[in-house]
Amino acid sequence: MTSEAGQILEKLKEKKAEYEAIASTDSSVNLENFDNRIITEVLGPERKYEELQQQLRADAAAREAATTAREVATAVMVAEQSRKYDELKLQLQHMMKMFQQS
């Protein structure tokens, strides 16, 4: 068992003892889903942390994908501009040759 699992089990045992102590002195305590409430209370923040971590990873991946898409679009635009420039340069050279021949 990992140290993290051991710590969680220890927290679960402590919470169970706490709930049992309350239940033994207060008859109005509802013991239905007793274990589930303890587990939710102990693991709740850690689960929320994991959910937030997953959301942050998803957001980072989405930002990275958007950045990549922008970079690709920019590269395509630069290539198109370069192609147009080369085409115009070639036309100009052709026109200059025609004027020199006449």
Short mmCIF file of C-alpha atoms in Angstrom, two decimals:
data_model
loop_
_atom_site.label_atom_id
_atom_site.label_comp_id
_atom_site.label_asym_id
_atom_site.label_seq_id
_atom_site.Cartn_x
_atom_site.Cartn_y
_atom_site.Cartn_z
CA MET A 1 0.00 0.00 0.00
CA THR A 2 1.32 3.43 -0.88
CA SER A 3 1.81 6.07 1.75
CA GLU A 4 -1.00 8.10 0.15
CA ALA A 5 -3.40 5.16 0.44
CA GLY A 6 -2.31 4.67 4.03
CA GLN A 7 -2.98 8.33 4.79
CA ILE A 8 -6.44 8.11 3.22
CA LEU A 9 -7.26 4.99 5.23
CA GLU A 10 -6.09 6.74 8.39
CA LYS A 11 -8.32 9.74 7.62
CA LEU A 12 -11.24 7.40 6.97
CA LYS A 13 -10.69 5.65 10.30
CA GLU A 14 -10.48 8.98 12.13
CA LYS A 15 -13.68 10.26 10.54
CA LYS A 16 -15.49 7.00 11.27
CA ALA A 17 -14.45 7.21 14.92
CA GLU A 18 -15.60 10.83 15.01
CA TYR A 19 -19.00 9.96 13.52
CA GLU A 20 -19.41 6.99 15.84
CA ALA A 21 -18.65 9.18 18.85
CA ILE A 22 -21.26 11.70 17.72
CA ALA A 23 -23.79 8.96 17.00
CA SER A 24 -23.28 7.40 20.43
CA THR A 25 -24.11 10.69 22.18
CA ASP A 26 -26.74 12.05 19.78
CA SER A 27 -29.65 9.77 18.93
CA SER A 28 -30.89 12.15 16.21
CA VAL A 29 -27.90 11.37 14.00
CA ASN A 30 -29.02 9.51 10.89
CA LEU A 31 -26.66 6.62 10.23
CA GLU A 32 -27.93 5.84 6.72
CA ASN A 33 -25.12 5.93 4.18
CA PHE A 34 -22.78 6.42 7.12
CA ASP A 35 -19.73 5.02 5.32
CA ASN A 36 -20.53 6.86 2.08
CA ARG A 37 -20.71 10.19 3.89
CA ILE A 38 -17.36 9.54 5.53
CA ILE A 39 -15.76 8.60 2.22
CA THR A 40 -17.26 11.66 0.52
CA GLU A 41 -16.07 13.93 3.29
CA VAL A 42 -12.54 12.52 3.28
CA LEU A 43 -12.07 12.09 -0.46
CA GLY A 44 -14.24 14.97 -1.63
CA PRO A 45 -11.54 17.65 -1.76
CA GLU A 46 -9.08 15.28 -3.43
CA ARG A 47 -11.63 14.30 -6.07
CA LYS A 48 -12.40 17.96 -6.69
CA TYR A 49 -8.66 18.63 -7.02
CA GLU A 50 -8.36 15.82 -9.58
CA GLU A 51 -11.34 17.17 -11.53
CA LEU A 52 -9.78 20.62 -11.57
CA GLN A 53 -6.45 19.18 -12.70
CA GLN A 54 -8.19 17.36 -15.55
CA GLN A 55 -10.01 20.55 -16.55
CA LEU A 56 -6.75 22.50 -16.49
CA ARG A 57 -5.08 19.86 -18.67
CA ALA A 58 -8.00 19.97 -21.11
CA ASP A 59 -7.87 23.78 -21.21
CA ALA A 60 -4.11 23.71 -21.80
CA ALA A 61 -4.54 21.17 -24.61
CA ALA A 62 -7.24 23.33 -26.20
CA ARG A 63 -5.01 26.41 -26.00
CA GLU A 64 -2.12 24.46 -27.49
CA ALA A 65 -4.33 23.22 -30.33
CA ALA A 66 -5.56 26.77 -31.00
CA THR A 67 -1.98 28.05 -31.01
CA THR A 68 -0.93 25.31 -33.42
CA ALA A 69 -3.88 26.13 -35.69
CA ARG A 70 -2.89 29.82 -35.71
CA GLU A 71 0.73 28.90 -36.49
CA VAL A 72 -0.38 26.68 -39.37
CA ALA A 73 -2.66 29.42 -40.72
CA THR A 74 0.19 31.92 -40.50
CA ALA A 75 2.57 29.55 -42.28
CA VAL A 76 0.01 29.00 -45.05
CA MET A 77 -0.47 32.76 -45.41
CA VAL A 78 3.30 33.37 -45.54
CA ALA A 79 3.72 30.64 -48.16
CA GLU A 80 0.92 32.13 -50.28
CA GLN A 81 2.42 35.63 -50.03
CA SER A 82 5.83 34.26 -50.96
CA ARG A 83 4.35 32.44 -53.96
CA LYS A 84 2.59 35.63 -55.12
CA TYR A 85 5.78 37.64 -54.66
CA ASP A 86 7.78 35.13 -56.69
CA GLU A 87 5.12 35.14 -59.40
CA LEU A 88 5.12 38.96 -59.63
CA LYS A 89 8.91 39.03 -59.63
CA LEU A 90 8.96 36.57 -62.53
CA GLN A 91 6.39 38.66 -64.45
CA LEU A 92 8.47 41.78 -63.88
CA GLN A 93 11.62 40.05 -65.13
CA HIS A 94 9.74 38.84 -68.19
CA MET A 95 8.45 42.38 -68.89
CA MET A 96 11.96 43.83 -68.47
CA LYS A 97 13.32 41.35 -71.02
CA MET A 98 10.58 42.32 -73.46
CA PHE A 99 11.39 46.03 -73.09
CA GLN A 100 15.11 45.39 -73.49
CA GLN A 101 14.52 43.48 -76.71
CA SER A 102 12.48 46.25 -78.25
#
